[in-house]
Coordinates of C-alpha atoms in Angstrom, one line a residue:
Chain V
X1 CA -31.6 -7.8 -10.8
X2 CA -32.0 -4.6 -8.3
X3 CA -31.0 -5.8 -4.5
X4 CA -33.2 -4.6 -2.2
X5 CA -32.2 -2.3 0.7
X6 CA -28.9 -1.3 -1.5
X7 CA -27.6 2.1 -2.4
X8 CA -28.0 2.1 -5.8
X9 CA -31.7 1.3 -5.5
X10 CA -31.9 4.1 -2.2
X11 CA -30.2 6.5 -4.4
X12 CA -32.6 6.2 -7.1
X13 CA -35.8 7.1 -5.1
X14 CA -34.4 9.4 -2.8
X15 CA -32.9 11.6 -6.1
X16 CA -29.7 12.6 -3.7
X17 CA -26.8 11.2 -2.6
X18 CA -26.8 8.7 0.3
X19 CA -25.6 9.8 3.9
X20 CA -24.2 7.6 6.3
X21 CA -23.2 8.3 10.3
X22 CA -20.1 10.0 11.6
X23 CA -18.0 9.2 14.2
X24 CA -19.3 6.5 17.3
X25 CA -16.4 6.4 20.3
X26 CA -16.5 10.3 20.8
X27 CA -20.4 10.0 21.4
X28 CA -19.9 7.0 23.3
X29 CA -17.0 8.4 25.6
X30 CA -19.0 11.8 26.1
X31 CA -21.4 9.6 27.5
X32 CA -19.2 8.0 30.2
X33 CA -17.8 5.0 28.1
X34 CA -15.4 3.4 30.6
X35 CA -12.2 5.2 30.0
X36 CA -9.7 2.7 28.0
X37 CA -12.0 0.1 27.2
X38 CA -12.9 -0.3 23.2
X39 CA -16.3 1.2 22.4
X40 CA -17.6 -2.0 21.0
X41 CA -17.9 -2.9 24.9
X42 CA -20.8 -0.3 25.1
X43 CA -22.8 -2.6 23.3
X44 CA -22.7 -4.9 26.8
X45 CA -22.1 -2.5 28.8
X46 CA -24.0 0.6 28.5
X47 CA -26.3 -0.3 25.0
X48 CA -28.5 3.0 26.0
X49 CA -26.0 4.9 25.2
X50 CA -25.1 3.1 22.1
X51 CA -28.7 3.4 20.4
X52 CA -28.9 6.8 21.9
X53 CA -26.0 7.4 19.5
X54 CA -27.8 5.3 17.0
X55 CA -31.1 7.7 17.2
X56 CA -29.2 11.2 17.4
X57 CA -27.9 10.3 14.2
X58 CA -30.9 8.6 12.8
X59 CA -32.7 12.5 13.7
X60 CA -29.8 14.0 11.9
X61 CA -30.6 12.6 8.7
X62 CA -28.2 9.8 8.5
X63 CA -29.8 7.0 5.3
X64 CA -27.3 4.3 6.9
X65 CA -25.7 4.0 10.5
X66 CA -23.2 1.2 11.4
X67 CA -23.4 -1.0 14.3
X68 CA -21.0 -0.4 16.8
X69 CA -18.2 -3.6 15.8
X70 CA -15.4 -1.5 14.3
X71 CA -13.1 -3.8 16.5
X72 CA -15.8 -6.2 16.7
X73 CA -13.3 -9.3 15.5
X74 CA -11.7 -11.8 17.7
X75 CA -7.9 -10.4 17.2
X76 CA -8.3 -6.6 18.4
X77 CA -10.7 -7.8 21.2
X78 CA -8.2 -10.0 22.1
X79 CA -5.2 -7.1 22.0
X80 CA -7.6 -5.0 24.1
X81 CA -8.0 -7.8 26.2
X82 CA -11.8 -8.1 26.2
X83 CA -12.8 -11.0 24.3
X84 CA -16.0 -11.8 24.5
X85 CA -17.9 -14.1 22.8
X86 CA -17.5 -12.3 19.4
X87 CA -21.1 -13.8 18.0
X88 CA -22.9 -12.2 20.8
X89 CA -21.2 -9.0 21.3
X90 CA -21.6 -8.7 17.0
X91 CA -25.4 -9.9 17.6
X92 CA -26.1 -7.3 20.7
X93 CA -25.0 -4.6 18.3
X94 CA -26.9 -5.3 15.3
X95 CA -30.2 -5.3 17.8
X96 CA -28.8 -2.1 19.0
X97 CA -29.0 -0.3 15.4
X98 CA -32.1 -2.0 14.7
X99 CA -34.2 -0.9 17.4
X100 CA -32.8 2.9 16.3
X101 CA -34.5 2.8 13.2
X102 CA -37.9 1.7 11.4
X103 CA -37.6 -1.1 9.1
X104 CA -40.3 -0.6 6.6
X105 CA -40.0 -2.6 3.4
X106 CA -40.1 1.0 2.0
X107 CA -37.0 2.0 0.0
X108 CA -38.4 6.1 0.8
X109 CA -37.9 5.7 3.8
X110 CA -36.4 2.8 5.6
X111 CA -32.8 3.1 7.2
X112 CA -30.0 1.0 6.7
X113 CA -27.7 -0.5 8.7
X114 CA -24.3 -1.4 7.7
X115 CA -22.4 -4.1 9.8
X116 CA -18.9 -2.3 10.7
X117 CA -16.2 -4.5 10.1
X118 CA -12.6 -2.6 10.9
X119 CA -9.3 -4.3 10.8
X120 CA -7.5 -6.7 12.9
X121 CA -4.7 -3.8 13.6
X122 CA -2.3 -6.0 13.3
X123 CA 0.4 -6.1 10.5
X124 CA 0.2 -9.4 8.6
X125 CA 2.9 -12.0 8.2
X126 CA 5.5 -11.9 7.0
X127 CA 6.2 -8.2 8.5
X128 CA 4.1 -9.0 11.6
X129 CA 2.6 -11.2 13.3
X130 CA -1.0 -12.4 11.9
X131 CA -1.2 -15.0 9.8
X132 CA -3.9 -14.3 6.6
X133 CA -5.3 -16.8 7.5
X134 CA -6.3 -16.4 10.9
X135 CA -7.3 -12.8 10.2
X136 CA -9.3 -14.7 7.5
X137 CA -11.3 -16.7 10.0
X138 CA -11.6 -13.6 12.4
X139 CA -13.8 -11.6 9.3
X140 CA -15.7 -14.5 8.9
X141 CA -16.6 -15.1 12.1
X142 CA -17.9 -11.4 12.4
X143 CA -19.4 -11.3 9.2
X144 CA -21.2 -13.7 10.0
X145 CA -22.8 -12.7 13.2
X146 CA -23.5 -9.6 11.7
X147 CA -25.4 -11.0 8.7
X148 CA -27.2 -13.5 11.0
X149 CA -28.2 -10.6 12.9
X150 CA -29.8 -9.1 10.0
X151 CA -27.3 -6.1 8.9
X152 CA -28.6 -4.6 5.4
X153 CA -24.9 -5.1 4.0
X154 CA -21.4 -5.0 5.4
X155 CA -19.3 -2.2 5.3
X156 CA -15.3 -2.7 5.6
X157 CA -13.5 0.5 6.9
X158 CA -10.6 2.2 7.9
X159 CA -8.3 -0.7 5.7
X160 CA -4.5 1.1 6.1
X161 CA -3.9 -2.4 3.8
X162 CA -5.2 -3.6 0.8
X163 CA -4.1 -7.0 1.5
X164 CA -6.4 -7.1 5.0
X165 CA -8.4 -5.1 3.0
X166 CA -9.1 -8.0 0.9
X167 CA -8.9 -11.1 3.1
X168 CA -11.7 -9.4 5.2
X169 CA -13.8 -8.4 1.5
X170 CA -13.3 -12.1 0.6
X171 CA -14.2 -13.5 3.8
X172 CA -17.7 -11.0 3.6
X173 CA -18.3 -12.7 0.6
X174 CA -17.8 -16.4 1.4
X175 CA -19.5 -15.6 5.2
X176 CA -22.9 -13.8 3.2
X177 CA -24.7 -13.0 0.6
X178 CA -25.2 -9.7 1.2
X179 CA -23.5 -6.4 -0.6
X180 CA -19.8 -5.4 1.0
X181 CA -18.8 -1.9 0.9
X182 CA -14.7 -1.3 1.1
X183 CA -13.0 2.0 2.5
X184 CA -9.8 2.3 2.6
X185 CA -7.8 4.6 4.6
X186 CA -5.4 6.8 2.0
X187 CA -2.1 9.6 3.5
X188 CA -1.6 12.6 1.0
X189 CA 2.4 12.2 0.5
X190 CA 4.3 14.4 -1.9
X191 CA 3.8 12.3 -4.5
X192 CA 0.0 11.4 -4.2
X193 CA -2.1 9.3 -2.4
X194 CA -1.4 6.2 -0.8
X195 CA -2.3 3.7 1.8
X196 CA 0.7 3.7 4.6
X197 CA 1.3 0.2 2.7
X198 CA 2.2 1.8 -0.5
X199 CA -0.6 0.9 -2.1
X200 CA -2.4 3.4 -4.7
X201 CA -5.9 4.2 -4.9
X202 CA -6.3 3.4 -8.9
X203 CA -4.8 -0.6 -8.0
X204 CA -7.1 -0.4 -4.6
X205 CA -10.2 0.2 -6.7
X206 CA -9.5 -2.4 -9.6
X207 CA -8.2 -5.3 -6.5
X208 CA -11.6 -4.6 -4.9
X209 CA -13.7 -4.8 -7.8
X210 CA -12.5 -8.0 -9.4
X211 CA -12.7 -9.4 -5.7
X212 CA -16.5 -8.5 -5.9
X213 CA -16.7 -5.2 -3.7
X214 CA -20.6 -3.4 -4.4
X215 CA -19.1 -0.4 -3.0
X216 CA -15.4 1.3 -2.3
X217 CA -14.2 4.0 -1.0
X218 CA -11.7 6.3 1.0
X219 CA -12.1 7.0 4.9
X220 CA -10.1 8.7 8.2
X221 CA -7.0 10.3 8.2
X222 CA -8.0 13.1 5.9
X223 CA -10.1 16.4 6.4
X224 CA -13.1 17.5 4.2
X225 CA -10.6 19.5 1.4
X226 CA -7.5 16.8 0.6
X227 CA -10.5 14.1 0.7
X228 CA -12.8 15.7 -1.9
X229 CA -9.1 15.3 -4.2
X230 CA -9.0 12.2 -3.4
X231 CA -12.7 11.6 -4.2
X232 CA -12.2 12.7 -7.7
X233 CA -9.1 10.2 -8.6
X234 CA -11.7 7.2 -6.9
X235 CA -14.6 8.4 -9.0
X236 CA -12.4 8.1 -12.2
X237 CA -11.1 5.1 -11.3
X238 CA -14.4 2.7 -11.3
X239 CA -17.5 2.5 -11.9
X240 CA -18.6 1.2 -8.9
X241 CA -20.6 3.0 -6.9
X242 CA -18.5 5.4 -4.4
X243 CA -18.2 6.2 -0.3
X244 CA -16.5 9.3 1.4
X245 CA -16.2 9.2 4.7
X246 CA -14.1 12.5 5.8
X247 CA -12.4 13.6 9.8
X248 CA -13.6 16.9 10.7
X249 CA -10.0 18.0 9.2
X250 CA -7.2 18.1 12.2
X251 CA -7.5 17.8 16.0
X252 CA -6.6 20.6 18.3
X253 CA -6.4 20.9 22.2
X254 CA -9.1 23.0 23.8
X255 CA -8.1 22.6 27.3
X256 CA -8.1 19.4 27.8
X257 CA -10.7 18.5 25.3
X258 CA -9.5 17.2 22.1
X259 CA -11.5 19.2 19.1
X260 CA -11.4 19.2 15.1
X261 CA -11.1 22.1 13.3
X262 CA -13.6 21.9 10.6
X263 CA -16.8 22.6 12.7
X264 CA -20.4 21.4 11.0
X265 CA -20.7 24.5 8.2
X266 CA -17.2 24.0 6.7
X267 CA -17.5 20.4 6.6
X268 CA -20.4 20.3 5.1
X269 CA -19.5 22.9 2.5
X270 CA -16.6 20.8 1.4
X271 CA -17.9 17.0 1.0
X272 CA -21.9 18.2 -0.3
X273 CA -20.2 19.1 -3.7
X274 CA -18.8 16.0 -4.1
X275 CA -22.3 14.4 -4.9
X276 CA -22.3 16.7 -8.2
X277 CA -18.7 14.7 -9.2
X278 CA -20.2 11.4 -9.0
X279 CA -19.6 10.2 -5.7
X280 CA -22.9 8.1 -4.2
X281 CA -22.5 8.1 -0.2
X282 CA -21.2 10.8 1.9
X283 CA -20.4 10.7 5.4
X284 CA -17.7 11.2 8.0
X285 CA -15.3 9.8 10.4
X286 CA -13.0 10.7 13.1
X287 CA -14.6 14.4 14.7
X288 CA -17.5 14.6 12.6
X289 CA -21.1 14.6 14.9
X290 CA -24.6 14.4 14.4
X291 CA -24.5 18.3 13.8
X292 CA -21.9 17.5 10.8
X293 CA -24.7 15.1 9.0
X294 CA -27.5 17.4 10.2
X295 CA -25.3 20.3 8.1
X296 CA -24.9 17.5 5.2
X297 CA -28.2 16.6 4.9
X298 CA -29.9 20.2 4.4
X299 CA -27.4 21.1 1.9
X300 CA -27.8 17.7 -0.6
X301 CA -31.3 18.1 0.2
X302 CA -31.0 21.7 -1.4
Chain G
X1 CA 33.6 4.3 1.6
X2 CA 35.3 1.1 0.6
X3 CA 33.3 -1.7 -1.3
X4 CA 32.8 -3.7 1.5
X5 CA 31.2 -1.2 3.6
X6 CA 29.1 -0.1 0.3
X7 CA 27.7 -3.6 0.0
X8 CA 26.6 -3.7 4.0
X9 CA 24.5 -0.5 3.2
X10 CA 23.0 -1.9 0.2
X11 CA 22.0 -5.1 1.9
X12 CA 20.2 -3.0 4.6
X13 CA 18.7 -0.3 2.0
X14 CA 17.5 -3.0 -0.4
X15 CA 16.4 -4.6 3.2
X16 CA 18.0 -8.1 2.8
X17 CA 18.0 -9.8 5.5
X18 CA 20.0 -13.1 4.7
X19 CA 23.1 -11.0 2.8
X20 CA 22.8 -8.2 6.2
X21 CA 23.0 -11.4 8.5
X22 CA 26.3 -12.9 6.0
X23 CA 28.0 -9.4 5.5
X24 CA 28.2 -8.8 9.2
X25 CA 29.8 -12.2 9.8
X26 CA 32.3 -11.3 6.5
X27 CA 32.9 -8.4 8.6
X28 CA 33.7 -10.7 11.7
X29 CA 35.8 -12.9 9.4
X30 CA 37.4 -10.4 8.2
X31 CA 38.8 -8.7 11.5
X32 CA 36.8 -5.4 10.4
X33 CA 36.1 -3.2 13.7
X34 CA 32.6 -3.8 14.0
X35 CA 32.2 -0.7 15.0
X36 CA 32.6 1.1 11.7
X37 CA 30.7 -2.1 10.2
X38 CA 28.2 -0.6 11.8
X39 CA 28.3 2.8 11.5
X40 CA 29.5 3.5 8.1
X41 CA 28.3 0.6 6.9
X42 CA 24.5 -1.0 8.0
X43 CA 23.9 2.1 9.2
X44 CA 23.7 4.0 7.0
X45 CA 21.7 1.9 4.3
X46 CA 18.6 2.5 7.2
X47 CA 19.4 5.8 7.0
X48 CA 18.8 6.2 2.8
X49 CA 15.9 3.9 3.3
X50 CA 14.9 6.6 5.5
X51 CA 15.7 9.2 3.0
X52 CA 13.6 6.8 0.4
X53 CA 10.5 6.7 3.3
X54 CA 10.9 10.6 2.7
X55 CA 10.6 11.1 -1.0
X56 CA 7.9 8.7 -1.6
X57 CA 9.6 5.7 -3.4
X58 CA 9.8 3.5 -0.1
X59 CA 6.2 2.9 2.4
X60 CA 5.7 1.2 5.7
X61 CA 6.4 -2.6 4.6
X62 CA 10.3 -1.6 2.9
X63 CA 10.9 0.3 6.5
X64 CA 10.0 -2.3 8.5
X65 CA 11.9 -4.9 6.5
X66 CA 14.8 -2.9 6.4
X67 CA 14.9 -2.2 9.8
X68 CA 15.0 -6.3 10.6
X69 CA 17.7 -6.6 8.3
X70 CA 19.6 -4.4 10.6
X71 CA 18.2 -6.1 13.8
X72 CA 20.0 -9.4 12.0
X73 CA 23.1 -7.4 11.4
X74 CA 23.0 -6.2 14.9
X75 CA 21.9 -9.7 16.2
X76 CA 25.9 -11.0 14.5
X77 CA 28.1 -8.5 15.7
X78 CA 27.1 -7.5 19.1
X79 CA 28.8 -10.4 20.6
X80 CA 32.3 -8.8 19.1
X81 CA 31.1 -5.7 19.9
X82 CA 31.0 -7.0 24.2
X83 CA 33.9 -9.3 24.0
X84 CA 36.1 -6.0 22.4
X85 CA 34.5 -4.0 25.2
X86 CA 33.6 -1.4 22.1
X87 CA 30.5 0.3 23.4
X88 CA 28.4 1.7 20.2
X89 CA 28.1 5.4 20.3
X90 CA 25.1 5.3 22.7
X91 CA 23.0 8.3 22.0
X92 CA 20.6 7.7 24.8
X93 CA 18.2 5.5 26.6
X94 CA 14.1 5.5 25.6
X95 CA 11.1 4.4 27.4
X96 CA 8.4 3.9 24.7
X97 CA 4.9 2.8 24.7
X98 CA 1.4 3.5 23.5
X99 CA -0.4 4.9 25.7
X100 CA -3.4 3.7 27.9
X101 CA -6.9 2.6 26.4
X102 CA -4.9 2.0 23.1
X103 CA -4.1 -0.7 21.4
X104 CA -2.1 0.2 18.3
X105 CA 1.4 -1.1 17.8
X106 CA 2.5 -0.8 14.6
X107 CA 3.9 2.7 14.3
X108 CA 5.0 2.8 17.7
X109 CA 7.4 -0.3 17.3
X110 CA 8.8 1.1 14.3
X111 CA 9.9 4.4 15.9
X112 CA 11.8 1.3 18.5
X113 CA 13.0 -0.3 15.8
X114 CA 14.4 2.7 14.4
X115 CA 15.9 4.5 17.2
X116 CA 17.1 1.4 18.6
X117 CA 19.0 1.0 14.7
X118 CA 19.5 4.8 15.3
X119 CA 21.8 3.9 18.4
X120 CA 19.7 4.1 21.1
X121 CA 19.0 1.8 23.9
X122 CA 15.0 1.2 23.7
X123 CA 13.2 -0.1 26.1
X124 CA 9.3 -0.9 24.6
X125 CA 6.8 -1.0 27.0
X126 CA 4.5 -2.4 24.5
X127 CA 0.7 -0.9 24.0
X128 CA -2.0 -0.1 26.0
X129 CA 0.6 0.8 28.7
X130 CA -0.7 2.5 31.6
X131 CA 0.3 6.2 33.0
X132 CA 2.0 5.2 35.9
X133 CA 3.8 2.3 34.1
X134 CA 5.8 4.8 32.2
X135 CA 6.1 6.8 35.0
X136 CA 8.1 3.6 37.2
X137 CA 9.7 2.5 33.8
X138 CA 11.4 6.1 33.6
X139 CA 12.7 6.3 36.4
X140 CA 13.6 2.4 37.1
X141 CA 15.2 2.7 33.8
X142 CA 17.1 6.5 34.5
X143 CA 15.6 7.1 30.8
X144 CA 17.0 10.6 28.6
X145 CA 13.5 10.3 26.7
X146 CA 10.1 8.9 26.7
X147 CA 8.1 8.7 23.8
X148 CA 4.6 8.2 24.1
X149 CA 2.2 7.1 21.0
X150 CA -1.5 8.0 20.6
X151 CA -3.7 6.6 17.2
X152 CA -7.1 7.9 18.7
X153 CA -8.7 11.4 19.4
X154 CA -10.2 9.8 22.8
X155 CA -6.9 8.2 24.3
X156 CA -4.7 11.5 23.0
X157 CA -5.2 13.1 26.6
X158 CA -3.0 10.3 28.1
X159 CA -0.3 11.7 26.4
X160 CA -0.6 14.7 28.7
X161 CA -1.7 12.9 31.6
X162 CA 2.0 10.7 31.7
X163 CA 4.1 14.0 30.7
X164 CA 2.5 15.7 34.2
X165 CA 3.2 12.5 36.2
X166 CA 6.5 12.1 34.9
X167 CA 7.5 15.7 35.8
X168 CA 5.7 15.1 39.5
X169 CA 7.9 12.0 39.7
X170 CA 10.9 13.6 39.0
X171 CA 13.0 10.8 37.9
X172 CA 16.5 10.4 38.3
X173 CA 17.4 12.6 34.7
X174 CA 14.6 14.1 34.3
X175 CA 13.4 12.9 30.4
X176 CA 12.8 14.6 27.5
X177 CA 9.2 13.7 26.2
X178 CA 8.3 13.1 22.8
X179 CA 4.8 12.1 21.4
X180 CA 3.7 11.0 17.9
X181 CA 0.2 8.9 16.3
X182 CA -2.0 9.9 13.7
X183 CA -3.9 12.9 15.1
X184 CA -1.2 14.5 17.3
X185 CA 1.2 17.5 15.8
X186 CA 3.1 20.4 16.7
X187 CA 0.3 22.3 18.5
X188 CA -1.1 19.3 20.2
X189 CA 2.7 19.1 21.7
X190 CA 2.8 22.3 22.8
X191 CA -0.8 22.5 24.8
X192 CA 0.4 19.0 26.3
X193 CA 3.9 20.5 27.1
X194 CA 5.5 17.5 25.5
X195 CA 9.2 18.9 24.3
X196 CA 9.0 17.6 20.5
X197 CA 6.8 16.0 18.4
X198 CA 7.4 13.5 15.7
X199 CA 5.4 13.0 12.4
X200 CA 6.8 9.6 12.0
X201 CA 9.2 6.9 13.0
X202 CA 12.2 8.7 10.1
X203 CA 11.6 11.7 11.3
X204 CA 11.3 10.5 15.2
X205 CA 15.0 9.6 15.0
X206 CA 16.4 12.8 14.1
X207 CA 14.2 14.8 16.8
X208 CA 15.1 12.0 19.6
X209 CA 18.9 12.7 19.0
X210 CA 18.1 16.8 18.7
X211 CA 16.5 16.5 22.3
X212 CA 18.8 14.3 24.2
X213 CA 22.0 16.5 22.8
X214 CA 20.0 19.8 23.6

């Protein structure tokens, strides 16, 4: 049976690849986010600017935004010494996304939104310090708040471990019933690519898949070029439906601005192809702005 | 080098902790100067797991567990090390830390972990640490380096901000400054005016002993 509100089903009427948002905190600081607090505080603290964000990218042609929860979990508010109540801060953010979008029951041209779940940032035991199963119960709890809140499906990101990775995919699936997208965070070494854990991204795939992922994927760390690469191995690897989510390639110093390199145009350029080599969603990470998935859009939509 | 000394490197390279923690009191036991026990011995097995790190055969987990078997190593003969009055060849006192508005930890407490194995004496301010925190650590602590870690685009500029207050302070011997995290790099060092930068915590060793002999 088709799921509603999925990709596979969005994919089909809309004849093009899928394109989620790009990046949140640079929006959020540009628009006087307290400096050093996490940007999943906006959500209390200044939620204009939050669905602001929501809307510019919503304009830009975005199919799926995510709520603003990447550190949304009760152990990195905790490190950033903000706890709030994790239900409500999850909840305020969900509402935020929601009220950027229209909900139609209309797969032509509803958007979705994806409840961001990031990691704990915390190494688990026995090299660090977080028991699995505590990092266990912080997923669920967010999951949780985000499906009660009435996210379209959850999207895991930015995994640097495929064991977190797939506590928090597990703990999606015991906390809802709705799909879970995985991205995991990949380096280019000599020798290939691999998670900073070791792990490869053939074994990533095939863990996720036989843990139930709907989606997987790679995002952060690499630019536009080393990521379409890396698209290619994912692509061959399952058959699962597939998520890029690129940087704007490499920071620079402009002043005392911090800038990427690959502006909008070359971006673009180098992740639109990737929908002809089977990949299903397309979108970007750290440096990448509405202007990026404004680009994106008109060239899929070619 | 003899047997003995081969088997302390392995324990450290194949990062086992229990036979680094046995092999350093063998050492003891055995009247070895602790200092070579050290130094051509436990050493050097972090240094080829560093070299492994570098070719691709060992990742972030084999690092970190190697570099606790030499914290247990360490942990056994220190106490000979003070009652002998041997001083290990200290290359240097850091102040580390990530910087403000920034919570990530790991990488930054491996580059401690290493340089402190390396032969430095580290000082960790932890993460999240705020500009004037390293600014009173340097000098309170008459640090040769500081070395400041950045994982986000939007806390990067902190990194600048502590190398300007630092110089302002002018602390007692006046520290190199070394930065490293995800999207920092060469150029990023030299618009900041930090004096190196490090691509990760291997490589962070080797540039922190360049700059405090330089």
């Amino acid at each position: 049976m088709e799921r509603p509100f999925w990709i596979e089903s969005l994919t089909r009427v809309r004849g093009r690849p899928i394109l989620f948002d790009g990046a949140m905190g640079s929006l959020l600081i540009a628009g006087g986010l307290r400096p050093g607090a996490i940007p999943d505080m906006c959500c209390i603290e200044k939620p204009d600017l939050v669905r602001d964000a929501h809307i510019r990218y919503v304009s830009a042609g975005s199919d799926v935004i995510h709520t603003n929860t990447f550190g949304s979990n009760r152990i990195r508010l905790s490190q950033a010494g903000e706890f709030d109540d994790v239900e409500r801060l999850n909840r305020v953010a969900v509402k935020l996304a929601r009220e950027a979008v229209d909900t139609p029951d209309d797969l032509e041209t509803r958007t979705l939104v994806a409840g961001d779940v990031g990691p704990t940032g915390k190494l688990l035991k026995p090299l660090g310090e977080v028991a699995p199963e505590e990092a266990r119960e912080a997923f669920l709890e967010q999951v949780h708040a985000l499906s009660q809140a009435g996210v379209d499906f959850i999207s895991i990101e930015t995994m640097f471990s495929l064991q977190e990775a797939l506590i928090a995919l597990k703990a999606a699936k015991e906390g809802c019933t709705l799909p879970v997208s995985v991205c995991i965070t990949y380096e280019k070494r000599k020798n290939g690519f691999f998670t900073v854990m070791g792990d490869t991204p053939g074994l990533c795939v095939e863990a996720l898949a036989a843990e139930g992922a709907d989606m997987v994927g790679a995002n952060c760390t690499l630019g536009s070029a080393d990521m379409r690469e890396l698209a290619v191995e994912l692509v061959a690897a399952t058959d699962l439906p597939v998520l890029i989510e690129p940087n704007a390639g490499q920071p620079v110093a402009r002043g005392d601005r911090v800038e990427y390199l690959e502006g909008p145009s070359v971006f673009a350029a180098n992740v639109a192809p990737l929908a002809s080599q089977g990949v299903t969603a397309l979108g970007g990470c750290c440096g990448t702005t509405p202007e990026h998935i404004e680009e994106l859009r008109r060239l899929v939509s070619k | 080098m003899d047997d003995f000394l081969r088997k302390c490197s392995e324990a450290i390279r194949t990062y086992n902790t229990g036979l680094a923690a046995e092999l350093a009191e063998e050492a003891l036991a055995k009247r070895l100067d602790p200092l070579r026990a050290i130094e051509e011995g436990f050493a050097s097995g972090l240094e080829q797991a560093g070299k492994l790190w570098e070719e691709g055969t060992y990742f972030l987990p084999e690092l970190i567990m190697a570099s606790e078997a030499m914290k247990a190593a360490m942990e056994k003969l220190r106490p000979a090390l003070e009652k002998r009055s041997l001083k290990m060849k200290q290359l240097g006192k850091v102040v580390i830390g990530t910087v403000e508005g920034d919570i990530h930890d790991i990488g930054k407490s491996l580059v401690a972990s290493m340089l402190a194995a390396g032969g430095f004496e580290v000082v960790d301010l932890g993460a999240d640490v705020a500009v004037d925190n390293f600014v009173s650590a340097a000098s309170r602590e008459e640090a040769d380096l500081i070395c400041m870690s950045a994982l986000l685009t939007t806390t990067m500029p902190a990194q600048q901000r502590i190398i300007q207050a630092v110089r302002n302070a002018n602390p007692p011997k006046s520290p190199k400054t070394m930065i490293g995290g995800a999207p920092t790099s060469d150029s990023w060092a030299a618009e900041i005016g930090a004096d190196a930068y490090a691509p990760d915590a291997v490589n962070a060793l080797n540039v922190a002993k360049r700059l405090v002999s330089s």
